[in-house]
Coordinates of C-alpha atoms in Angstrom, one line a residue:
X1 CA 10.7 84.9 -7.4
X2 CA 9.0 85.0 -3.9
X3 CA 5.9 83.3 -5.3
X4 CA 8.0 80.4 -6.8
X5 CA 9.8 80.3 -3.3
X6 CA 6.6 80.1 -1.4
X7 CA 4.9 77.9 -3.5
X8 CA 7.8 75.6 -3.0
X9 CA 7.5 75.5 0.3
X10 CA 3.8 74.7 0.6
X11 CA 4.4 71.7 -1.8
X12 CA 6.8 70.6 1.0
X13 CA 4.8 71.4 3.9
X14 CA 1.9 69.6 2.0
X15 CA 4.2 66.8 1.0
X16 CA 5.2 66.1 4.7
X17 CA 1.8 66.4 5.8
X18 CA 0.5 63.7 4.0
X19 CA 3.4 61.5 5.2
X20 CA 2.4 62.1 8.5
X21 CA 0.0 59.4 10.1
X22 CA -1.0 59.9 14.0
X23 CA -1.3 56.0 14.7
X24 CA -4.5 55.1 16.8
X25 CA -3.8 53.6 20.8
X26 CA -4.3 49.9 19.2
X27 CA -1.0 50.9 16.8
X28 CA 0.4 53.6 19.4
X29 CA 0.9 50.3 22.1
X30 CA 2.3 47.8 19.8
X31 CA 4.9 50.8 19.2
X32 CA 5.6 51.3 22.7
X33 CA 6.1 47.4 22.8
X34 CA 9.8 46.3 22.6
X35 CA 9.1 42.4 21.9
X36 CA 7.9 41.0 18.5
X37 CA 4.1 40.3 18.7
X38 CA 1.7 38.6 16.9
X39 CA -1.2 40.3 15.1
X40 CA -4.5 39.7 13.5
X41 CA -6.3 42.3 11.4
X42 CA -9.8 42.4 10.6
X43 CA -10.0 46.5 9.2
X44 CA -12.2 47.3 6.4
X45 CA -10.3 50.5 5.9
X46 CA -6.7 50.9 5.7
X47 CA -4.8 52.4 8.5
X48 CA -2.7 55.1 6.5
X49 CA -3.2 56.8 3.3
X50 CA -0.1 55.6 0.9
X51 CA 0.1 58.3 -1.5
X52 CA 2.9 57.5 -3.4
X53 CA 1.2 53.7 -4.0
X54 CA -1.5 53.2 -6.2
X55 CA -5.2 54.2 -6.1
X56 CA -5.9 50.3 -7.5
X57 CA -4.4 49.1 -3.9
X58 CA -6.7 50.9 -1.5
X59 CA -9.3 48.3 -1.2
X60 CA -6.6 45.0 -0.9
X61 CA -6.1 45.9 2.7
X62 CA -3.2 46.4 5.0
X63 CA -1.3 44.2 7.5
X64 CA 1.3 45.1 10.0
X65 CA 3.7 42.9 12.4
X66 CA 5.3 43.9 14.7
X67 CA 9.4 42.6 16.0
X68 CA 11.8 43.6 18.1
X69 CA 12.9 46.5 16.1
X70 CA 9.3 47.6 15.3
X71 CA 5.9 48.1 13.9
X72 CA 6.2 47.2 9.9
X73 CA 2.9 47.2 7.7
X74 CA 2.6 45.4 4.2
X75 CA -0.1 46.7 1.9
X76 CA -1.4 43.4 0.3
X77 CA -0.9 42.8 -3.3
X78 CA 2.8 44.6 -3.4
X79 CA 6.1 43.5 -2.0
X80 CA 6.3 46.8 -0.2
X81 CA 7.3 47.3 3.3
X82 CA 6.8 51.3 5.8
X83 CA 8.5 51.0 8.9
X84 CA 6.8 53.1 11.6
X85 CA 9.1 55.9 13.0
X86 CA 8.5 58.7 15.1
X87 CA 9.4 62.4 13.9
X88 CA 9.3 64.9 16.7
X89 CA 5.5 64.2 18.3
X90 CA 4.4 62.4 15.3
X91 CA 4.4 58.9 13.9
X92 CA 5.5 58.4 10.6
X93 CA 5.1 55.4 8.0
X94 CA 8.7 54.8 6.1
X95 CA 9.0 52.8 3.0
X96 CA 12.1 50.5 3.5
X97 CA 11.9 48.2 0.4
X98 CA 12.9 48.9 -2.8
X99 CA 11.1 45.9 -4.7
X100 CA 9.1 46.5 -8.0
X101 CA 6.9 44.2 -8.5
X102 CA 3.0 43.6 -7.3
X103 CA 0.1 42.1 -8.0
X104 CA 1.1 38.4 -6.8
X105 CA 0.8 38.1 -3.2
X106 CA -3.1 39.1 -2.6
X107 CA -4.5 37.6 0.7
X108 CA -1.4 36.6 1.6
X109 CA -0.2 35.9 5.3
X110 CA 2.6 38.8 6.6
X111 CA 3.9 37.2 10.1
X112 CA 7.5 37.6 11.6
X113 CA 10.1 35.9 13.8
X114 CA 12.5 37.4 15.9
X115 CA 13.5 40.2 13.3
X116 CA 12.9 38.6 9.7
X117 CA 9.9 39.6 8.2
X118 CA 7.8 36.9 6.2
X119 CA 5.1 36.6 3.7
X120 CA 3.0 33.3 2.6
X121 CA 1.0 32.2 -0.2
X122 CA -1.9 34.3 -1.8
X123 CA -3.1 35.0 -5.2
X124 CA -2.3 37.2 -8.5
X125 CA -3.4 37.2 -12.1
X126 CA -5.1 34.0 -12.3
X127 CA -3.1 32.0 -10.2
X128 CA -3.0 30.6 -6.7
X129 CA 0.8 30.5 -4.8
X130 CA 2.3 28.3 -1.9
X131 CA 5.6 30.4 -1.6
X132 CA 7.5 31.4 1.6
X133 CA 8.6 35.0 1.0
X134 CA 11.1 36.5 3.4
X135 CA 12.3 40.3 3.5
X136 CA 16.0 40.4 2.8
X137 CA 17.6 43.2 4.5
X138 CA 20.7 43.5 2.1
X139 CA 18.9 43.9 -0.9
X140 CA 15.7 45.0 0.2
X141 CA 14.0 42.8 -1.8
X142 CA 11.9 40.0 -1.2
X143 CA 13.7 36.1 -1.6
X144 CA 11.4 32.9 -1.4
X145 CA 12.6 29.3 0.6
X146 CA 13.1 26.1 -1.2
X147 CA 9.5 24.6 0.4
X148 CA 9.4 20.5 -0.2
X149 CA 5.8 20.8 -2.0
X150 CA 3.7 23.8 -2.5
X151 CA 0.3 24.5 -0.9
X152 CA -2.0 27.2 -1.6
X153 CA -3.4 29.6 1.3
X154 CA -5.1 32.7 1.4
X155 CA -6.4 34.8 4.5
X156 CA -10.2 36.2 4.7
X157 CA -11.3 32.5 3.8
X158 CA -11.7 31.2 7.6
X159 CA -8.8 29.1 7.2
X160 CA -6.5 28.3 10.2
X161 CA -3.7 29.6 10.9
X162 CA -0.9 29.6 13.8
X163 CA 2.5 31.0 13.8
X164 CA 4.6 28.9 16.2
X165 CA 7.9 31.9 16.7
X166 CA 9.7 29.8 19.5
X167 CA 9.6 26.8 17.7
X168 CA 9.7 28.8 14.2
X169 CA 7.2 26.9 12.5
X170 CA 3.9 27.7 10.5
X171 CA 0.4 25.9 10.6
X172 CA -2.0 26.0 8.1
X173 CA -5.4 24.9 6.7
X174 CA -4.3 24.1 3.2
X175 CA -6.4 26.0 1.0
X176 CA -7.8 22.9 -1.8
X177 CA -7.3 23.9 -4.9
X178 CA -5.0 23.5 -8.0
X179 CA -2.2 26.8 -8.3
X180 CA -3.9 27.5 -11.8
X181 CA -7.8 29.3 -11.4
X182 CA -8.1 28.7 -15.1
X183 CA -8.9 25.2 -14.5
X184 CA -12.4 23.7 -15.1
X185 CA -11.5 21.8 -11.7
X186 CA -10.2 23.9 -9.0
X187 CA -10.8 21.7 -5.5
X188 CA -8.4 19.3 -4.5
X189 CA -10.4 17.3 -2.5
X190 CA -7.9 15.0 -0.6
X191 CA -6.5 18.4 0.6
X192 CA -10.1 19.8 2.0
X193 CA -9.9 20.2 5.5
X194 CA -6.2 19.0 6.2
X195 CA -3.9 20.4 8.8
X196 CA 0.0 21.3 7.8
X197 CA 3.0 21.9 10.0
X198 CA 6.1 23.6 8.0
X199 CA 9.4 23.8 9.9
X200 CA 10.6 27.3 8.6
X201 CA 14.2 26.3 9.1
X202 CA 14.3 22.9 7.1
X203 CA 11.2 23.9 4.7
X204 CA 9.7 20.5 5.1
X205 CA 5.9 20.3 5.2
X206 CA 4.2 18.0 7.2
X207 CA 0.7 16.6 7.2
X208 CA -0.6 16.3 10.8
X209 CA -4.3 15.7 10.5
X210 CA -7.7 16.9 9.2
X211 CA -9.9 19.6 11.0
X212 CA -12.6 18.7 12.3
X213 CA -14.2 22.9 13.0
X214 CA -15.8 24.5 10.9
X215 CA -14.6 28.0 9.6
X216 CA -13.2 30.0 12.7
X217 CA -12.5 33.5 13.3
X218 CA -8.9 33.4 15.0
X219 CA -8.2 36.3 17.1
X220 CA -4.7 36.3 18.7
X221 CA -2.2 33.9 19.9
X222 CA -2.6 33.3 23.5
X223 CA 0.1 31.3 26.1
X224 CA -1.9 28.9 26.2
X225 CA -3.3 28.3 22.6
X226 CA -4.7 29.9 19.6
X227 CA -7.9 32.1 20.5
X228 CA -10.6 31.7 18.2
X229 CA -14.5 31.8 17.5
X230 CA -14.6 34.6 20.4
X231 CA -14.8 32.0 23.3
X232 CA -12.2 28.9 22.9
X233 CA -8.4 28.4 22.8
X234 CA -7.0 25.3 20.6
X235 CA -3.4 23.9 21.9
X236 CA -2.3 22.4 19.1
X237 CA 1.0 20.3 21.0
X238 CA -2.2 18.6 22.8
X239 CA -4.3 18.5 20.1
X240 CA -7.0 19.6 22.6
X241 CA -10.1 22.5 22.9
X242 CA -10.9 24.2 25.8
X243 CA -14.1 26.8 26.7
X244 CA -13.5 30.1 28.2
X245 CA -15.5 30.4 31.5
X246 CA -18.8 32.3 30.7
X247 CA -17.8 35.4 32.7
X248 CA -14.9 36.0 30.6
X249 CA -16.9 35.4 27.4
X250 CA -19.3 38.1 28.3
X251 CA -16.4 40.3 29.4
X252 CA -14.8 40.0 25.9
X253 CA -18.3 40.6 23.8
X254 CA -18.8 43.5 26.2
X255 CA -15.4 45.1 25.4
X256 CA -16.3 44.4 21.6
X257 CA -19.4 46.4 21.7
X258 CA -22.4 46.2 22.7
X259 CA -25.9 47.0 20.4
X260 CA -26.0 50.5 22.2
X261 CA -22.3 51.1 21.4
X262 CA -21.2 49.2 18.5
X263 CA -17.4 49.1 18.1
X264 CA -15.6 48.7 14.9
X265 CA -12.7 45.7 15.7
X266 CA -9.5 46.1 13.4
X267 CA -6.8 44.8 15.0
X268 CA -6.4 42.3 18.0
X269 CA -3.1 40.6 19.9
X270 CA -2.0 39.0 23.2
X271 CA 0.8 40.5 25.4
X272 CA 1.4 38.0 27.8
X273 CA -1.7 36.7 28.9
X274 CA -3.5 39.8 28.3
X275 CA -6.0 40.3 25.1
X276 CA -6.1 43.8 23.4
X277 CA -8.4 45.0 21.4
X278 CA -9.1 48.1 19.4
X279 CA -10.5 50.0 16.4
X280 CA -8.9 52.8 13.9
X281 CA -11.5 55.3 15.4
X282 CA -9.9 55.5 19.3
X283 CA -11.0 52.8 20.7
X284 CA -8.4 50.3 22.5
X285 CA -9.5 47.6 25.4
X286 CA -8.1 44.9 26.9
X287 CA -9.4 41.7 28.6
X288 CA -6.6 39.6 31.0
X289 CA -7.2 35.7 30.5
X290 CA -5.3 33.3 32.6
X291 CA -4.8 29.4 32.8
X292 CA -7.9 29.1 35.3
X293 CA -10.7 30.4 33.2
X294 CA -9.7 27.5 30.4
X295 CA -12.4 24.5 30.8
X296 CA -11.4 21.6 29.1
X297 CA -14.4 20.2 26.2
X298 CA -12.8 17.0 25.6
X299 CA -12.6 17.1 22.4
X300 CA -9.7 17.1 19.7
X301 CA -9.1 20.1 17.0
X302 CA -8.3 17.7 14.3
X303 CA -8.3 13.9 13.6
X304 CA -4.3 13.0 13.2
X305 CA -2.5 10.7 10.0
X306 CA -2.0 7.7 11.9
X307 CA 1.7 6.8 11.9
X308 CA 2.6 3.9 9.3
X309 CA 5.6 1.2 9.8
X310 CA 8.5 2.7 7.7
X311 CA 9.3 0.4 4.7
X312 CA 12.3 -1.3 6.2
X313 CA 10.4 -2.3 9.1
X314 CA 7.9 -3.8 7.7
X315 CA 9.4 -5.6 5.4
X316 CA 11.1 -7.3 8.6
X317 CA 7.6 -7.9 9.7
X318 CA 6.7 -9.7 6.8
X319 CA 9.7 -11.5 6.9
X320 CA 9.4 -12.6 10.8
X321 CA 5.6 -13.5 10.0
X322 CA 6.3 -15.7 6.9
X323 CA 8.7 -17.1 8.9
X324 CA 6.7 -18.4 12.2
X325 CA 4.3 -19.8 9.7
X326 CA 6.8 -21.9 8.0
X327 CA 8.1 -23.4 11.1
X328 CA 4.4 -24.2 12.1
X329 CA 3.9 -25.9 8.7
X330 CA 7.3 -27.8 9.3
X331 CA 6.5 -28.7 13.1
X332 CA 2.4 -29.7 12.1
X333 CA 3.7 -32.0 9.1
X334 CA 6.2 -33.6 11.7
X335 CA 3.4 -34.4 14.3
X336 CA 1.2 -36.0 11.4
X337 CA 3.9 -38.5 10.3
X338 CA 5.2 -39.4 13.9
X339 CA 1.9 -40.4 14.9
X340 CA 1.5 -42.4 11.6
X341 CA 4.9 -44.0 12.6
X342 CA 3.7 -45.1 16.5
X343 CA 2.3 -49.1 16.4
X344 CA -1.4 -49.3 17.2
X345 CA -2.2 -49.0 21.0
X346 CA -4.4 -52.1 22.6
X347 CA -6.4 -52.0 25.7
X348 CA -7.5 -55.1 27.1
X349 CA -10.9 -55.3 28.6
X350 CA -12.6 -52.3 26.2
X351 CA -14.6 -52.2 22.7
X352 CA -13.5 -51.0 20.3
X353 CA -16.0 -50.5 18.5
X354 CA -18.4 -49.6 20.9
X355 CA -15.2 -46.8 22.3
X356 CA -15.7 -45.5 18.6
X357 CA -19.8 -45.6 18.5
X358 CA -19.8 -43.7 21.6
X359 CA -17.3 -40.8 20.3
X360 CA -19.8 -40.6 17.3
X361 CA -22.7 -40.4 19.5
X362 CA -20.9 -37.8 21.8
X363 CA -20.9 -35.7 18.8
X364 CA -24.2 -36.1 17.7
X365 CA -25.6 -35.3 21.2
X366 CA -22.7 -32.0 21.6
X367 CA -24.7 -28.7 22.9
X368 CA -24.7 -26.1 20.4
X369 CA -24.8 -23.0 22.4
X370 CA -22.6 -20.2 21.4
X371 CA -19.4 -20.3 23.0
X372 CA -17.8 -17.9 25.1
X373 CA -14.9 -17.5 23.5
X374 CA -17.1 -16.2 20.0
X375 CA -17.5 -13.0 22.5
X376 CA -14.7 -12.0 22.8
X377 CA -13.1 -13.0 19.3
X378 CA -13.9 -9.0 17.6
X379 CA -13.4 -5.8 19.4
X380 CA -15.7 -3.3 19.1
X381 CA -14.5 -1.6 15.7
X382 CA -14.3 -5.3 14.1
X383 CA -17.8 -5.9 15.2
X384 CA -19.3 -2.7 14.3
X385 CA -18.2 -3.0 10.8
X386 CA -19.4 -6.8 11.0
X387 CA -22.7 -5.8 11.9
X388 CA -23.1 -2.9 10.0
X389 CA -22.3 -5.5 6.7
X390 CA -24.4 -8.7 8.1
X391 CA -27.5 -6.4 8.3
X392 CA -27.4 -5.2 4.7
X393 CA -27.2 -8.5 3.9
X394 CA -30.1 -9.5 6.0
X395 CA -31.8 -7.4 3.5
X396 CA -30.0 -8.7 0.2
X397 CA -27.9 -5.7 -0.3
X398 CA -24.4 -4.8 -0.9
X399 CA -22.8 -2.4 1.4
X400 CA -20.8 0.4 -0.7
X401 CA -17.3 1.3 -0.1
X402 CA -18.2 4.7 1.4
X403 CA -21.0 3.4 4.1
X404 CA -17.8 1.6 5.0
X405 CA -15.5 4.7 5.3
X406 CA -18.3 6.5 7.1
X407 CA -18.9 3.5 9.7
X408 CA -15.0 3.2 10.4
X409 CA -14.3 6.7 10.7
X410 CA -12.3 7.1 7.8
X411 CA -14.8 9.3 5.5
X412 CA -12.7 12.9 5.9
X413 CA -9.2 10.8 4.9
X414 CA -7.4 10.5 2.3
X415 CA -8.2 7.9 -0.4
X416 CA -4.7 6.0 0.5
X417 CA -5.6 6.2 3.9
X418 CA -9.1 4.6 3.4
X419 CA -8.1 2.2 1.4
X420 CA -5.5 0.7 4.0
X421 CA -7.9 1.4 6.7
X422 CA -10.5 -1.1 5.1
X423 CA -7.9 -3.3 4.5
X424 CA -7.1 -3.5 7.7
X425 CA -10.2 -4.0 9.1
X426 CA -11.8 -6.1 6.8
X427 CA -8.6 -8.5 7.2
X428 CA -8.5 -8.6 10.5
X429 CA -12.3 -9.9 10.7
X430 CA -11.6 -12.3 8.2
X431 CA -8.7 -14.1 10.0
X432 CA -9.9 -14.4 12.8
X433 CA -13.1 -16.0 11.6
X434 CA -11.9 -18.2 9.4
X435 CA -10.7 -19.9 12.4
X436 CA -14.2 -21.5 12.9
X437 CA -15.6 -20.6 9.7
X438 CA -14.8 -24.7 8.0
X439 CA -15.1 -22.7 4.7
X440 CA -12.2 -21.9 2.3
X441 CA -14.7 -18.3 1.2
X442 CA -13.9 -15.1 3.2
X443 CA -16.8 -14.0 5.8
X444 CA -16.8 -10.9 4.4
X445 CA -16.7 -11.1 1.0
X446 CA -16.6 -8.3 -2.5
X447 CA -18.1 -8.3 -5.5
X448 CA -17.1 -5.8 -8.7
X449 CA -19.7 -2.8 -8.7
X450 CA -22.4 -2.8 -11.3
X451 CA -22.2 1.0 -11.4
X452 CA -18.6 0.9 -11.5
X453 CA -16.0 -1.6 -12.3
X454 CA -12.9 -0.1 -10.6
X455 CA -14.9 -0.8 -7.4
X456 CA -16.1 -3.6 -4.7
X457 CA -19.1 -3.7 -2.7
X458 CA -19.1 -5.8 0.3
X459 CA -21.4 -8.9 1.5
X460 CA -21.0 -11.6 4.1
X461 CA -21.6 -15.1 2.5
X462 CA -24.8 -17.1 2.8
X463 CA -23.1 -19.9 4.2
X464 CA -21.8 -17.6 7.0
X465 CA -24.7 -16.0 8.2
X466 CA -25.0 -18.5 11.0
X467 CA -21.5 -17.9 12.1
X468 CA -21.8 -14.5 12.3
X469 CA -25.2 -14.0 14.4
X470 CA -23.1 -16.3 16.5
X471 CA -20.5 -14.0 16.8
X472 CA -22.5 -10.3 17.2
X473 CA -24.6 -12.5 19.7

């Protein structure tokens, strides 16, 4: 009987061991913290052993959030959710939930506002998801929103990210492909590179713009922007990048490690203004960055959807244009017929005829310099395009639909978006040369493709050619 008693109580002195998980500093200060915060994890190794989860789940990784009411951590790949309490001198990881199923939320992103726990996207047996997951507290379960469309994310690609808590919204690199891996065709490519806003509270999704950076490694979210690539911050309300001043760089690689003393990074966040960094091992840092050590590049994080009429207005717009060109059809017709109606006018002591023979010869003799006006009938887009087209056909050749996306900027859009952006241009350039053109044919002109007879290629008319060195000058 003693035996059986005493082996009892090891299993439970064993049991509570292994529950028992003495947090590193990095962990230890979120815990001390009584604000939600932001994190982003980069460990390799998980930060507590989960014994009662399974052994398949030790390698999908571990991330933790931290609210108000404190430091929660979400092993990838389940629906489970430890709370971190403390037990005497000891820090202990709690499982809250009680949800059953895993295995369809790998990669996904675990963020939180104010107190409610979130998860986004990731991937299970062969499929790709776009769902917004929150933690319900009643049933302990996991609920998803009603999104407006569904777009596919998933963490450790390099895809952005920003978690907006004051104005509770979500940014996201859309991840391009189709929900279903099994597909022979996975990329989406009008999705590549483009830039989503989701307003949490409405679950509309919004397309702002495309990227124009390259992968990024995104450390914390700062006051002032979104840290990232070790030395720049992106404000996304300004759509702007700024530099971190070169002593602060070296001040953050420095903390990170230097080839003498490498350091392991796991997880990173901003408290205020103030970076902090640190490793499972021990080691915690911080680095204090503040409004002055931001230099401004000049350049924009992404290229924004330029904002279209809405339907009703330009239908009003057509309307008002159709309009003003019926009254000056009306009031040109009038003109003609009054001055058919006025009696011939006589002047005594001229020629007629030698009146007329001078006009003629006025017109033979006109100068034919280029007029000043021809100058300024393009802006510059109008005449890039122009030239661009003239001198391919200088040389006899058609000019392609995409050396025309690439010349007007419009290559990373959408195919909707290039389309009307040609259109535009292309237009534009056409009325206002048909002013002095004398020629009912376009300028710019298109022709079916020989390689493909859904599309145009582009050429400027022989008859034009004139005219348009004119124009370019």
């Amino acid at each position: 009987m003693r035996v059986k008693v005493l082996l009892l109580l090891l299993l439970l002195v064993g049991e509570s061991i292994g529950q028992t998980s003495i947090a590193p500093p990095i962990i230890q200060r979120l815990f001390s913290e009584n604000r939600g915060v932001i994190i982003k994890s980069y460990a390799t190794k998980n930060l507590t052993e989960l014994k009662d989860l399974s052994y398949n789940f030790n390698y999908a990784g571990q991330e933790i959030t931290k609210t108000r009411e404190g430091v929660f951590l979400n092993p990838l790949g389940t629906g489970r959710i430890y709370k971190l309490a403390l037990a005497k001198d000891s820090l202990i990881w709690t499982r809250i939930d009680s949800t059953l199923y895993t295995g369809y939320n790998f990669g996904s992103l675990f963020f939180s506002i104010d107190t409610i726990l979130f998860s986004f996207g990731g991937q299970g047996l062969f499929n790709h998801n776009g769902n917004l997951r929150y933690y319900n507290e009643e049933s302990k379960e996991w609920d998803a929103f009603n999104l407006s469309q569904s777009l596919m994310w998933l963490s450790k690609n390099g895809l952005f990210q920003k978690v907006d808590t004051a104005k509770k919204q979500l940014f996201i690199e859309a991840w391009p492909q189709h929900q279903d891996q099994a597909l022979k065709t996975k990329v989406i490519q009008d999705l590549e590179k483009s830039l989503w806003k989701l307003d949490i509270q409405t679950g509309e999704w919004t397309k702002i713009g495309f990227i124009i950076k390259e992968r990024m490694h995104i450390m914390a979210e700062t006051p002032f922007g979104t840290f990232l690539n070790f030395n720049q911050i992106v404000d996304l309300d300004k759509n702007k990048v700024y530099t971190l001043r070169k002593s602060i760089v070296n001040k953050i690689l420095t903390v990170l490690g230097t080839s003498s003393k490498p350091k392991e990074l796991a997880y990173s966040y901003c408290i205020d203004s103030t970076l902090i960094v640190g490793s499972l091992d021990g080691f915690i840092d911080s680095v204090m960055i503040s409004r002055t050590d931001l230099i401004d590049t000049g350049e924009v994080f992404y290229t924004p959807i330029e904002k279209e009429f809405p339907i009703k207005e330009r239908e009003v717009l057509i309307g008002l244009v159709f309009m003003f060109g019926a009254i000056s059809l009306i009031l040109f017709f009038k003109n003609k017929n009054n001055g058919r109606n006025q009696p011939p006018v006589f002047i005594t002591g001229i020629n007629q005829s030698e009146d007329i023979q001078e006009e003629k010869s006025d017109k033979e003799n006109r100068v034919v310099f280029r007029s000043g006006k021809l100058i300024d009938l393009l802006n510059e887009r109008e005449k890039t395009l122009l030239s661009f087209i003239y001198e391919h056909s200088l040389d006899e050749r058609l000019t392609t639909i995409e050396e025309i996306n690439k010349v007007i900027g419009a290559a990373q859009r959408n195919p909707e978006v290039q389309k009307r952006l040609r259109s535009d241009l292309i237009g534009a350039i056409n009325d206002k040369l048909k002013i002095i053109a004398e020629s009912k044919y376009n300028v710019i002109d298109k022709q079916r493709s020989e390689f493909d007879k859904r599309s145009f290629e582009y050429f400027i008319r022989t008859e034009h050619m004139k005219l348009v060195q004119k124009v370019l000058g």
